[in-house]
Coordinates of C-alpha atoms in Angstrom, one line a residue:
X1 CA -91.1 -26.1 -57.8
X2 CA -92.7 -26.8 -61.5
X3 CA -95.5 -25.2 -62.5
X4 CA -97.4 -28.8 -61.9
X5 CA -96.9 -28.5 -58.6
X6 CA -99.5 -27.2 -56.1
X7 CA -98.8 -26.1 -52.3
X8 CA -100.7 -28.7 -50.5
X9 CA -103.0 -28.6 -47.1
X10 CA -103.3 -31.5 -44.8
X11 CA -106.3 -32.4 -46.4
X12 CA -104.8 -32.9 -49.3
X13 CA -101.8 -35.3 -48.0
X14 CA -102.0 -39.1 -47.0
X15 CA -99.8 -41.7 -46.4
X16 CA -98.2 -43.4 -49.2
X17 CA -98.2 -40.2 -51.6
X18 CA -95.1 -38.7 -53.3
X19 CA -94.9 -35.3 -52.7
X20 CA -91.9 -32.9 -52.3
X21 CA -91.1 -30.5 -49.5
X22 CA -91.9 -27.1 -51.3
X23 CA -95.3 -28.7 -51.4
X24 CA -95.7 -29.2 -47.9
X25 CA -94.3 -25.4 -47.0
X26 CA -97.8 -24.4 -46.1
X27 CA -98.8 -26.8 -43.8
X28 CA -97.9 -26.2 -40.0
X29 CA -97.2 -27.2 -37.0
X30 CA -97.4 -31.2 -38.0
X31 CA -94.7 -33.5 -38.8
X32 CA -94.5 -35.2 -41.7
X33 CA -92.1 -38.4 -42.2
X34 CA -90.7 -38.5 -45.6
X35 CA -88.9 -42.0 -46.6
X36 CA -87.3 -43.0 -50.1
X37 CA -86.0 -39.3 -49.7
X38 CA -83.6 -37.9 -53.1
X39 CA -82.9 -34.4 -53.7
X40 CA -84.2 -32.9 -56.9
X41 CA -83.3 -29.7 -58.3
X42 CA -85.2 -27.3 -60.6
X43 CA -83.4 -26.0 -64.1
X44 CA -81.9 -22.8 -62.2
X45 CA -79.7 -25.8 -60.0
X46 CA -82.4 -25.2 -57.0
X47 CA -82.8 -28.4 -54.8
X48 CA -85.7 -29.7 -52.8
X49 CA -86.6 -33.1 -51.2
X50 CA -88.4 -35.6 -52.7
X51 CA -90.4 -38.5 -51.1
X52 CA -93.5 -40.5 -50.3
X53 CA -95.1 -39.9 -46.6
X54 CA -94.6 -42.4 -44.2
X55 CA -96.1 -40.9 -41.2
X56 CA -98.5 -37.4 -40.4
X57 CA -98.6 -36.5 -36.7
X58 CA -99.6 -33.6 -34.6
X59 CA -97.4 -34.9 -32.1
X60 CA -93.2 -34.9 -32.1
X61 CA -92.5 -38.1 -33.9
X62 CA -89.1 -39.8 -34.4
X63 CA -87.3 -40.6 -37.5
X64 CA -86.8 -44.3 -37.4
X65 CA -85.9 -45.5 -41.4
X66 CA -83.1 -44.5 -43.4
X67 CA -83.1 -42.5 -46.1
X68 CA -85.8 -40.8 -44.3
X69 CA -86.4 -37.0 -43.2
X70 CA -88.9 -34.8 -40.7
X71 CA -90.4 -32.2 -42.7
X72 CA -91.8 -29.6 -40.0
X73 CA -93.1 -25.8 -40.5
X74 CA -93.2 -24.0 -37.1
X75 CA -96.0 -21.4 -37.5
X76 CA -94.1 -19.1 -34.8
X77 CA -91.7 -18.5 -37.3
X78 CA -93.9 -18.0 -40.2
X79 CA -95.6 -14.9 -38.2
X80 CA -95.0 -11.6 -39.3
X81 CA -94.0 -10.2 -36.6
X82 CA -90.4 -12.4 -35.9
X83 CA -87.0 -10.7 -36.3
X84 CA -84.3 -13.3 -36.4
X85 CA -81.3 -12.2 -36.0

């Protein structure tokens, strides 16, 4: 992530915006359809997607473009108290 880059809430996010998915880490349980999807990396060779929103959903939603991904942060697994194994 560059330092122009800012964590965004669903507030913050509509369709038709580029963002990339380090941006969208914070905002849970809601999927977010990403199309014209690239990888881009940072100077240390660290990747993250890249692309403009398509669709925003509270509900499970299917991928339906190529060159497309589902960005989706459970918040059960963000919550302190998970082990994973």
């Amino acid at each position: 992530m560059t330092a122009t880059e800012k964590k965004l809430s669903v507030d913050d996010i509509s369709i038709g915006m580029r963002v990339t998915a380090n941006q969208l880490s914070d905002i849970l349980d809601t999927y977010i359809i990403l199309t014209d999807v690239h990888l881009v990396k940072n100077s240390l060779g660290i990747g993250t997607f890249e692309g403009i929103i398509d669709k925003i959903s509270k509900k499970e939603i299917r991928l339906t473009k190529p060159h497309s991904t589902l960005i989706y942060n459970d918040s059960f697994e963000k919550e302190d108290y998970c082990e994973y194994e």
